[in-house]
mmCIF file of C-alpha atoms and ligand atoms in Angstrom:
data_model
loop_
_atom_site.group_PDB
_atom_site.id
_atom_site.type_symbol
_atom_site.label_atom_id
_atom_site.label_comp_id
_atom_site.label_asym_id
_atom_site.label_seq_id
_atom_site.Cartn_x
_atom_site.Cartn_y
_atom_site.Cartn_z
ATOM 1 C CA MET A 101 17.385 -80.518 140.432
ATOM 2 C CA THR A 102 20.436 -78.670 139.231
ATOM 3 C CA LYS A 103 22.175 -75.931 140.317
ATOM 4 C CA ILE A 104 21.330 -73.058 139.504
ATOM 5 C CA ALA A 105 23.056 -70.621 139.740
ATOM 6 C CA PHE A 106 20.374 -66.197 139.500
ATOM 7 C CA ILE A 107 22.245 -62.377 138.177
ATOM 8 C CA GLY A 108 19.944 -59.873 137.957
ATOM 9 C CA LEU A 109 17.011 -59.719 140.060
ATOM 10 C CA GLY A 110 15.321 -57.063 138.425
ATOM 11 C CA ASN A 111 11.675 -57.094 137.082
ATOM 12 C CA MET A 112 12.170 -59.627 134.997
ATOM 13 C CA GLY A 113 15.233 -61.962 136.481
ATOM 14 C CA ALA A 114 13.533 -62.342 140.534
ATOM 15 C CA PRO A 115 10.183 -63.813 138.495
ATOM 16 C CA MET A 116 12.220 -66.382 136.281
ATOM 17 C CA ALA A 117 14.516 -67.067 138.895
ATOM 18 C CA LEU A 118 11.474 -67.730 141.057
ATOM 19 C CA ASN A 119 9.591 -69.866 138.393
ATOM 20 C CA LEU A 120 12.985 -71.738 138.989
ATOM 21 C CA GLN A 121 13.205 -72.953 142.075
ATOM 22 C CA LYS A 122 9.704 -73.726 142.292
ATOM 23 C CA ALA A 123 10.325 -76.310 139.354
ATOM 24 C CA GLY A 124 12.466 -78.032 141.847
ATOM 25 C CA HIS A 125 15.819 -76.783 141.202
ATOM 26 C CA GLU A 126 18.378 -75.094 144.113
ATOM 27 C CA ILE A 127 18.394 -71.436 143.318
ATOM 28 C CA LEU A 128 21.207 -69.304 144.249
ATOM 29 C CA GLY A 129 20.637 -65.512 143.579
ATOM 30 C CA PHE A 130 23.167 -62.211 143.301
ATOM 31 C CA ASP A 131 21.729 -58.513 142.757
ATOM 32 C CA VAL A 132 24.149 -55.615 143.251
ATOM 33 C CA VAL A 133 21.006 -53.509 144.190
ATOM 34 C CA PRO A 134 19.915 -53.588 147.709
ATOM 35 C CA ALA A 135 16.346 -53.001 146.425
ATOM 36 C CA ALA A 136 16.097 -55.839 144.330
ATOM 37 C CA GLN A 137 17.662 -57.880 146.611
ATOM 38 C CA GLU A 138 15.169 -57.389 149.613
ATOM 39 C CA SER A 139 12.134 -58.133 146.759
ATOM 40 C CA ALA A 140 13.915 -60.920 145.768
ATOM 41 C CA LYS A 141 14.828 -62.050 149.755
ATOM 42 C CA ASN A 142 11.015 -61.825 150.352
ATOM 43 C CA LEU A 143 9.775 -63.836 147.554
ATOM 44 C CA GLY A 144 11.983 -66.578 148.975
ATOM 45 C CA ILE A 145 15.386 -66.022 146.204
ATOM 46 C CA GLU A 146 18.528 -66.984 148.749
ATOM 47 C CA LEU A 147 20.975 -64.969 148.626
ATOM 48 C CA ALA A 148 24.676 -65.484 147.655
ATOM 49 C CA LYS A 149 26.517 -62.135 149.016
ATOM 50 C CA HIS A 150 29.026 -62.092 145.507
ATOM 51 C CA ASN A 151 28.600 -62.859 142.571
ATOM 52 C CA ILE A 152 31.087 -65.936 142.183
ATOM 53 C CA ASP A 153 30.075 -67.776 145.523
ATOM 54 C CA ALA A 154 26.254 -67.599 143.426
ATOM 55 C CA VAL A 155 28.288 -69.732 140.622
ATOM 56 C CA GLN A 156 30.517 -71.646 142.445
ATOM 57 C CA GLY A 157 29.406 -75.710 142.144
ATOM 58 C CA ALA A 158 26.841 -73.660 140.141
ATOM 59 C CA ASP A 159 25.300 -76.589 136.785
ATOM 60 C CA ILE A 160 23.542 -73.336 135.236
ATOM 61 C CA THR A 161 24.554 -69.877 135.342
ATOM 62 C CA ILE A 162 22.321 -67.283 134.379
ATOM 63 C CA LEU A 163 22.354 -63.408 133.936
ATOM 64 C CA MET A 164 19.165 -61.054 133.261
ATOM 65 C CA LEU A 165 20.656 -58.527 133.425
ATOM 66 C CA PRO A 166 20.493 -53.887 131.662
ATOM 67 C CA ASN A 167 22.655 -54.036 128.930
ATOM 68 C CA GLY A 168 26.432 -55.599 126.768
ATOM 69 C CA ALA A 169 28.420 -53.633 128.859
ATOM 70 C CA ILE A 170 27.923 -54.609 131.987
ATOM 71 C CA ALA A 171 26.277 -58.829 131.139
ATOM 72 C CA THR A 172 30.506 -58.563 130.033
ATOM 73 C CA SER A 173 32.233 -57.833 133.141
ATOM 74 C CA VAL A 174 30.180 -60.015 134.669
ATOM 75 C CA THR A 175 31.058 -62.407 133.096
ATOM 76 C CA LYS A 176 34.647 -61.531 133.154
ATOM 77 C CA GLU A 177 34.315 -61.648 137.012
ATOM 78 C CA VAL A 178 32.044 -64.971 136.858
ATOM 79 C CA LEU A 179 33.845 -66.988 133.910
ATOM 80 C CA GLY A 180 37.384 -67.983 135.742
ATOM 81 C CA GLU A 181 34.624 -69.039 138.926
ATOM 82 C CA MET A 182 32.611 -71.794 137.120
ATOM 83 C CA LYS A 183 32.613 -75.552 136.670
ATOM 84 C CA GLN A 184 34.285 -76.649 133.808
ATOM 85 C CA GLU A 185 31.756 -77.806 130.862
ATOM 86 C CA SER A 186 29.120 -76.036 133.270
ATOM 87 C CA LEU A 187 26.594 -73.209 130.820
ATOM 88 C CA LEU A 188 26.008 -70.371 130.756
ATOM 89 C CA ILE A 189 22.885 -68.638 129.630
ATOM 90 C CA ASP A 190 22.895 -64.992 129.122
ATOM 91 C CA CYS A 191 18.885 -63.686 129.031
ATOM 92 C CA SER A 192 19.543 -59.914 128.918
ATOM 93 C CA THR A 193 18.395 -57.709 126.047
ATOM 94 C CA ILE A 194 23.183 -57.134 124.714
ATOM 95 C CA ASP A 195 23.625 -55.879 121.140
ATOM 96 C CA VAL A 196 25.559 -58.578 119.007
ATOM 97 C CA SER A 197 28.954 -58.518 118.688
ATOM 98 C CA SER A 198 29.187 -58.177 123.296
ATOM 99 C CA ALA A 199 27.208 -61.019 122.586
ATOM 100 C CA LYS A 200 29.724 -63.061 120.184
ATOM 101 C CA ASN A 201 32.368 -62.249 122.674
ATOM 102 C CA LEU A 202 31.111 -63.200 125.511
ATOM 103 C CA HIS A 203 30.673 -67.105 123.145
ATOM 104 C CA GLU A 204 34.116 -66.355 122.270
ATOM 105 C CA LEU A 205 35.705 -65.778 125.800
ATOM 106 C CA ALA A 206 33.331 -68.694 127.692
ATOM 107 C CA LYS A 207 34.283 -70.895 124.686
ATOM 108 C CA LYS A 208 38.468 -70.096 126.572
ATOM 109 C CA ALA A 209 37.569 -71.017 130.009
ATOM 110 C CA ASN A 210 35.989 -73.676 128.663
ATOM 111 C CA ILE A 211 32.377 -73.629 129.602
ATOM 112 C CA HIS A 212 29.155 -73.868 127.110
ATOM 113 C CA CYS A 213 27.225 -70.708 126.690
ATOM 114 C CA LEU A 214 23.577 -69.177 124.354
ATOM 115 C CA ASP A 215 21.553 -66.363 124.400
ATOM 116 C CA ALA A 216 19.085 -66.268 124.729
ATOM 117 C CA PRO A 217 16.855 -63.140 125.030
ATOM 118 C CA VAL A 218 12.996 -63.259 125.592
ATOM 119 C CA SER A 219 10.379 -62.118 124.368
ATOM 120 C CA GLY A 220 6.766 -61.661 126.616
ATOM 121 C CA GLY A 221 7.741 -58.814 129.523
ATOM 122 C CA VAL A 222 7.221 -58.935 133.314
ATOM 123 C CA GLY A 223 4.081 -60.988 132.811
ATOM 124 C CA GLY A 224 5.228 -63.412 130.612
ATOM 125 C CA ALA A 225 8.292 -63.855 133.419
ATOM 126 C CA LEU A 226 5.389 -64.183 135.709
ATOM 127 C CA GLY A 227 3.542 -66.940 133.465
ATOM 128 C CA GLY A 228 6.581 -68.618 132.514
ATOM 129 C CA THR A 229 5.450 -67.179 128.853
ATOM 130 C CA LEU A 230 8.629 -66.212 127.484
ATOM 131 C CA THR A 231 9.589 -66.958 124.310
ATOM 132 C CA PHE A 232 13.680 -67.105 124.618
ATOM 133 C CA MET A 233 15.868 -66.742 121.414
ATOM 134 C CA VAL A 234 18.244 -68.857 121.406
ATOM 135 C CA GLY A 235 22.207 -68.218 119.961
ATOM 136 C CA GLY A 236 25.206 -71.377 120.796
ATOM 137 C CA THR A 237 26.474 -74.680 119.637
ATOM 138 C CA ARG A 238 22.438 -77.868 119.673
ATOM 139 C CA ALA A 239 24.757 -79.036 122.465
ATOM 140 C CA ALA A 240 24.428 -76.123 124.181
ATOM 141 C CA PHE A 241 20.336 -75.006 122.858
ATOM 142 C CA GLU A 242 20.223 -79.094 124.198
ATOM 143 C CA MET A 243 21.569 -78.950 127.898
ATOM 144 C CA GLY A 244 19.621 -75.547 128.499
ATOM 145 C CA GLU A 245 15.272 -76.306 126.663
ATOM 146 C CA PRO A 246 14.181 -78.190 129.104
ATOM 147 C CA TYR A 247 14.888 -74.589 131.989
ATOM 148 C CA PHE A 248 13.974 -72.294 128.345
ATOM 149 C CA ASP A 249 10.322 -74.767 128.961
ATOM 150 C CA VAL A 250 10.318 -74.573 132.663
ATOM 151 C CA MET A 251 10.440 -70.234 132.201
ATOM 152 C CA GLY A 252 8.438 -69.908 128.789
ATOM 153 C CA GLN A 253 5.534 -71.976 126.500
ATOM 154 C CA LYS A 254 8.841 -71.320 123.439
ATOM 155 C CA SER A 255 12.892 -71.843 122.486
ATOM 156 C CA VAL A 256 13.276 -71.980 119.064
ATOM 157 C CA HIS A 257 17.284 -72.016 118.082
ATOM 158 C CA CYS A 258 18.245 -69.099 115.934
ATOM 159 C CA GLY A 259 21.046 -70.447 114.779
ATOM 160 C CA ASP A 260 25.119 -70.131 116.524
ATOM 161 C CA GLY A 261 26.625 -67.758 119.327
ATOM 162 C CA GLY A 262 24.822 -64.589 118.607
ATOM 163 C CA ALA A 263 21.629 -65.445 116.008
ATOM 164 C CA GLY A 264 19.325 -64.535 119.671
ATOM 165 C CA GLN A 265 19.767 -61.209 119.968
ATOM 166 C CA SER A 266 20.373 -60.908 115.996
ATOM 167 C CA ALA A 267 17.130 -62.489 116.333
ATOM 168 C CA LYS A 268 15.420 -59.669 119.120
ATOM 169 C CA ILE A 269 16.089 -57.333 117.557
ATOM 170 C CA CYS A 270 14.631 -58.105 114.335
ATOM 171 C CA ASN A 271 11.481 -59.002 115.457
ATOM 172 C CA ASN A 272 11.778 -55.638 118.002
ATOM 173 C CA MET A 273 13.239 -53.853 114.976
ATOM 174 C CA LEU A 274 9.749 -54.939 113.166
ATOM 175 C CA LEU A 275 7.686 -54.030 116.061
ATOM 176 C CA GLY A 276 8.048 -50.903 117.233
ATOM 177 C CA ILE A 277 7.653 -50.028 112.725
ATOM 178 C CA SER A 278 4.257 -51.764 112.710
ATOM 179 C CA MET A 279 3.317 -50.149 116.353
ATOM 180 C CA ILE A 280 4.268 -46.456 114.647
ATOM 181 C CA GLY A 281 2.784 -47.694 111.127
ATOM 182 C CA THR A 282 -1.264 -48.628 113.513
ATOM 183 C CA CYS A 283 -1.651 -45.496 115.214
ATOM 184 C CA GLU A 284 -0.674 -43.961 112.268
ATOM 185 C CA ALA A 285 -2.880 -44.585 110.310
ATOM 186 C CA PHE A 286 -6.312 -45.282 113.166
ATOM 187 C CA LEU A 287 -4.486 -41.058 113.870
ATOM 188 C CA LEU A 288 -5.598 -40.397 109.674
ATOM 189 C CA ALA A 289 -8.243 -42.214 110.205
ATOM 190 C CA ASP A 290 -9.458 -39.646 113.326
ATOM 191 C CA ARG A 291 -8.521 -37.084 110.989
ATOM 192 C CA LEU A 292 -10.625 -38.949 107.975
ATOM 193 C CA GLY A 293 -13.659 -38.822 110.088
ATOM 194 C CA LEU A 294 -13.632 -42.496 110.416
ATOM 195 C CA SER A 295 -15.188 -44.945 112.810
ATOM 196 C CA GLN A 296 -11.799 -46.626 114.170
ATOM 197 C CA ALA A 297 -14.201 -49.896 115.369
ATOM 198 C CA ALA A 298 -14.856 -49.770 112.314
ATOM 199 C CA LEU A 299 -11.042 -49.551 110.767
ATOM 200 C CA PHE A 300 -9.952 -52.586 113.449
ATOM 201 C CA ASP A 301 -12.584 -54.150 112.025
ATOM 202 C CA VAL A 302 -11.931 -53.702 108.518
ATOM 203 C CA MET A 303 -7.651 -53.569 108.698
ATOM 204 C CA SER A 304 -7.703 -56.554 110.874
ATOM 205 C CA THR A 305 -9.046 -58.833 108.258
ATOM 206 C CA SER A 306 -7.334 -57.234 106.090
ATOM 207 C CA SER A 307 -4.130 -57.088 104.582
ATOM 208 C CA GLY A 308 -2.975 -54.554 106.549
ATOM 209 C CA SER A 309 -3.294 -56.791 109.222
ATOM 210 C CA CYS A 310 -0.465 -57.625 112.629
ATOM 211 C CA TRP A 311 -0.049 -58.523 115.359
ATOM 212 C CA SER A 312 0.295 -54.253 116.754
ATOM 213 C CA VAL A 313 -3.470 -54.057 115.368
ATOM 214 C CA ASN A 314 -4.607 -56.881 116.322
ATOM 215 C CA ALA A 315 -3.336 -57.870 119.311
ATOM 216 C CA TYR A 316 -2.279 -54.736 121.595
ATOM 217 C CA CYS A 317 -4.080 -53.000 119.822
ATOM 218 C CA PRO A 318 -2.433 -48.870 120.690
ATOM 219 C CA VAL A 319 -6.277 -47.066 120.499
ATOM 220 C CA PRO A 320 -8.245 -47.857 123.645
ATOM 221 C CA ASP A 321 -11.669 -50.061 123.958
ATOM 222 C CA VAL A 322 -10.889 -50.898 120.150
ATOM 223 C CA GLY A 323 -9.675 -54.692 120.493
ATOM 224 C CA PRO A 324 -8.960 -56.850 122.573
ATOM 225 C CA LYS A 325 -7.780 -55.852 125.951
ATOM 226 C CA SER A 326 -4.484 -53.902 125.732
ATOM 227 C CA PRO A 327 -2.152 -50.813 127.352
ATOM 228 C CA ALA A 328 -4.203 -48.120 125.167
ATOM 229 C CA ASP A 329 -7.335 -49.541 127.764
ATOM 230 C CA ASN A 330 -5.024 -48.694 130.947
ATOM 231 C CA ASP A 331 -4.176 -45.571 129.911
ATOM 232 C CA TYR A 332 -0.747 -46.759 128.530
ATOM 233 C CA LYS A 333 0.479 -48.454 131.417
ATOM 234 C CA ALA A 334 3.894 -50.221 131.046
ATOM 235 C CA GLY A 335 3.478 -53.346 129.607
ATOM 236 C CA PHE A 336 6.969 -52.890 127.102
ATOM 237 C CA ALA A 337 7.961 -49.143 128.449
ATOM 238 C CA ALA A 338 8.604 -46.877 125.195
ATOM 239 C CA ALA A 339 12.203 -46.438 127.405
ATOM 240 C CA LEU A 340 12.633 -50.752 126.342
ATOM 241 C CA MET A 341 11.774 -50.872 123.035
ATOM 242 C CA LEU A 342 14.780 -47.671 122.582
ATOM 243 C CA LYS A 343 16.527 -49.637 123.492
ATOM 244 C CA ASP A 344 16.463 -52.394 121.466
ATOM 245 C CA LEU A 345 15.521 -50.597 117.927
ATOM 246 C CA THR A 346 18.870 -48.396 118.844
ATOM 247 C CA LEU A 347 20.900 -51.985 119.026
ATOM 248 C CA SER A 348 18.888 -51.928 115.941
ATOM 249 C CA GLN A 349 20.862 -49.374 114.934
ATOM 250 C CA GLN A 350 24.454 -50.248 115.844
ATOM 251 C CA ALA A 351 23.762 -53.621 114.363
ATOM 252 C CA ALA A 352 22.965 -52.085 111.332
ATOM 253 C CA SER A 353 25.862 -50.249 110.662
ATOM 254 C CA GLU A 354 27.311 -51.943 112.119
ATOM 255 C CA VAL A 355 26.870 -55.167 109.080
ATOM 256 C CA LYS A 356 26.272 -51.889 106.426
ATOM 257 C CA SER A 357 23.111 -52.965 106.076
ATOM 258 C CA ALA A 358 19.814 -50.046 105.204
ATOM 259 C CA THR A 359 17.409 -49.601 107.605
ATOM 260 C CA PRO A 360 15.539 -46.643 106.838
ATOM 261 C CA LEU A 361 12.284 -47.013 108.851
ATOM 262 C CA GLY A 362 14.329 -48.964 111.517
ATOM 263 C CA GLU A 363 16.207 -45.451 111.754
ATOM 264 C CA HIS A 364 13.659 -42.900 111.328
ATOM 265 C CA ALA A 365 11.744 -45.723 114.100
ATOM 266 C CA GLN A 366 14.354 -44.794 116.811
ATOM 267 C CA LYS A 367 14.234 -41.331 115.980
ATOM 268 C CA LEU A 368 11.260 -40.843 116.793
ATOM 269 C CA TYR A 369 11.004 -43.101 120.188
ATOM 270 C CA GLN A 370 14.077 -40.945 121.406
ATOM 271 C CA GLN A 371 11.486 -38.130 120.751
ATOM 272 C CA MET A 372 8.886 -39.902 123.214
ATOM 273 C CA VAL A 373 11.338 -40.872 125.889
ATOM 274 C CA ASP A 374 12.658 -37.156 125.858
ATOM 275 C CA ALA A 375 8.919 -35.864 125.873
ATOM 276 C CA GLY A 376 9.537 -37.721 129.311
ATOM 277 C CA ASN A 377 7.221 -40.744 128.576
ATOM 278 C CA ASP A 378 10.018 -43.481 128.838
ATOM 279 C CA GLY A 379 7.638 -46.113 131.419
ATOM 280 C CA VAL A 380 4.987 -45.295 128.835
ATOM 281 C CA ASP A 381 3.704 -48.115 127.300
ATOM 282 C CA PHE A 382 5.258 -48.264 123.488
ATOM 283 C CA SER A 383 1.900 -48.673 122.395
ATOM 284 C CA GLY A 384 1.649 -44.510 123.890
ATOM 285 C CA MET A 385 3.302 -43.442 120.197
ATOM 286 C CA ILE A 386 -0.116 -42.454 119.423
ATOM 287 C CA ARG A 387 -0.699 -40.104 122.358
ATOM 288 C CA PHE A 388 2.556 -39.136 121.580
ATOM 289 C CA LEU A 389 1.734 -38.156 117.660
ATOM 290 C CA GLN A 390 -1.458 -36.520 118.572
ATOM 291 C CA THR A 391 0.207 -33.682 120.156
ATOM 292 C CA LYS A 392 2.116 -33.570 117.411
ATOM 293 C CA ASN A 393 -0.668 -33.099 114.953
ATOM 294 C CA ILE A 394 -2.144 -30.413 117.466
ATOM 295 C CA GLU A 395 1.407 -28.762 117.933
ATOM 296 C CA GLU A 396 2.067 -29.061 113.992
ATOM 297 C CA LYS A 397 -1.570 -27.831 113.003
ATOM 298 C CA THR A 398 -1.117 -24.989 115.934
HETATM 299 P P1 NAD B 710 15.994 -54.442 135.489
HETATM 300 O O1 NAD B 710 16.529 -52.994 135.514
HETATM 301 O O2 NAD B 710 14.475 -54.674 136.414
HETATM 302 O O3 NAD B 710 16.372 -55.333 136.163
HETATM 303 C C1 NAD B 710 18.059 -55.993 135.396
HETATM 304 C C2 NAD B 710 19.184 -56.629 137.003
HETATM 305 O O4 NAD B 710 19.808 -56.199 137.288
HETATM 306 C C3 NAD B 710 18.555 -54.912 138.624
HETATM 307 O O5 NAD B 710 18.339 -55.166 140.214
HETATM 308 C C4 NAD B 710 20.340 -54.636 138.938
HETATM 309 O O6 NAD B 710 20.421 -54.158 139.591
HETATM 310 C C5 NAD B 710 20.963 -54.990 138.698
HETATM 311 N N1 NAD B 710 22.668 -55.956 138.100
HETATM 312 C C6 NAD B 710 22.700 -54.465 137.055
HETATM 313 N N2 NAD B 710 24.203 -54.445 137.298
HETATM 314 C C7 NAD B 710 24.440 -56.237 138.242
HETATM 315 C C8 NAD B 710 25.245 -56.798 137.871
HETATM 316 N N3 NAD B 710 26.514 -56.197 138.413
HETATM 317 N N4 NAD B 710 25.852 -57.788 139.559
HETATM 318 C C9 NAD B 710 23.858 -58.319 139.039
HETATM 319 N N5 NAD B 710 23.151 -58.062 139.223
HETATM 320 C C10 NAD B 710 23.174 -56.845 138.510
HETATM 321 O O7 NAD B 710 15.263 -54.369 133.866
HETATM 322 P P2 NAD B 710 13.877 -55.293 134.054
HETATM 323 O O8 NAD B 710 13.137 -55.328 133.212
HETATM 324 O O9 NAD B 710 14.815 -56.972 134.166
HETATM 325 O O10 NAD B 710 15.148 -56.505 132.384
HETATM 326 C C11 NAD B 710 16.441 -57.451 131.761
HETATM 327 C C12 NAD B 710 16.205 -57.350 130.824
HETATM 328 O O11 NAD B 710 15.525 -57.800 130.158
HETATM 329 C C13 NAD B 710 17.317 -56.435 130.099
HETATM 330 O O12 NAD B 710 18.427 -56.725 129.477
HETATM 331 C C14 NAD B 710 16.260 -55.875 129.198
HETATM 332 O O13 NAD B 710 16.229 -55.616 128.372
HETATM 333 C C15 NAD B 710 15.375 -57.768 128.826
HETATM 334 N N6 NAD B 710 14.051 -57.358 129.016
HETATM 335 C C16 NAD B 710 13.386 -56.680 130.071
HETATM 336 C C17 NAD B 710 11.664 -56.623 129.541
HETATM 337 C C18 NAD B 710 10.956 -55.469 130.206
HETATM 338 O O14 NAD B 710 9.925 -56.208 129.609
HETATM 339 N N7 NAD B 710 11.259 -55.809 130.965
HETATM 340 C C19 NAD B 710 11.261 -57.163 127.592
HETATM 341 C C20 NAD B 710 12.412 -58.358 127.693
HETATM 342 C C21 NAD B 710 13.719 -57.988 126.947
#
């Protein structure tokens, strides 16, 4: 049994903490928002009054927070109270620079550190089937691996501090671009009088095949079940895709990497969110592009 402090008990954090608890670990959670505290308590997660109380004596501290600024300020608050040589795992999706900074801060405090953002969404958090993309030393990764195995089905050691966040934003930049491309192909097919089922049959087994076509098709009643079959209820919300695309563009400009399609994808998801679709699944881009078709035609 390991003593684990879990800070940030929202949509992702609460079920992740619960899976660790079910596996026999002792969890002491913390969240600043009363509603999140209440629902974590209802799930049976014990809560600390303050983040410092949660981390004292813990072998592992896990963060699942909204962004880099919050992850940094929480880390600064708790580091001095953590057990020497214990492990800090930041599972939040944050910018690469902040992630690298967390590693620096932890090193100075004699704390092991991993950046370990996830893929798999709320369903993956509930089912314990997340994928972890992990940055940090090999020794720290080996300390964290048994816990990733409880919360997820795969963890990949991507490299040094920050490598997990880098992998996450590169993957999601490609996902955003491929989803928009997939939506465009299906909309064009429709206007050309081609059945979307026929196009799926072709693309899913041809050179256009990709996860957005094959596993998460944005057209209702085509391909395996996806949010398109449930009125685009998220799944993975457009606002979260926008967040990840924005992080990709921030990183790209810091290292001067040309990502013209990533930049364009970020702009389109910004427009989709600005049009009031922040909670809609990101595959709902197809409906947003359709409104553009109609606007441009009239
Ligand atoms: P969420 O908003 O539901 O949860 C974040 C929690 O952090 C909230 O309960 C909030 O009250 C809490 N919090 C904020 N400031 C705090 C502080 N100072 N101290 C303690 N708690 C604090 O968000 P989520 O959907 O659970 O996502 C968490 C992270 O996981 C984000 O970085 C997100 O980008 C990433 N992520 C989310 C998904 C998804 O599908 N929801 C998928 C992959 C990655």
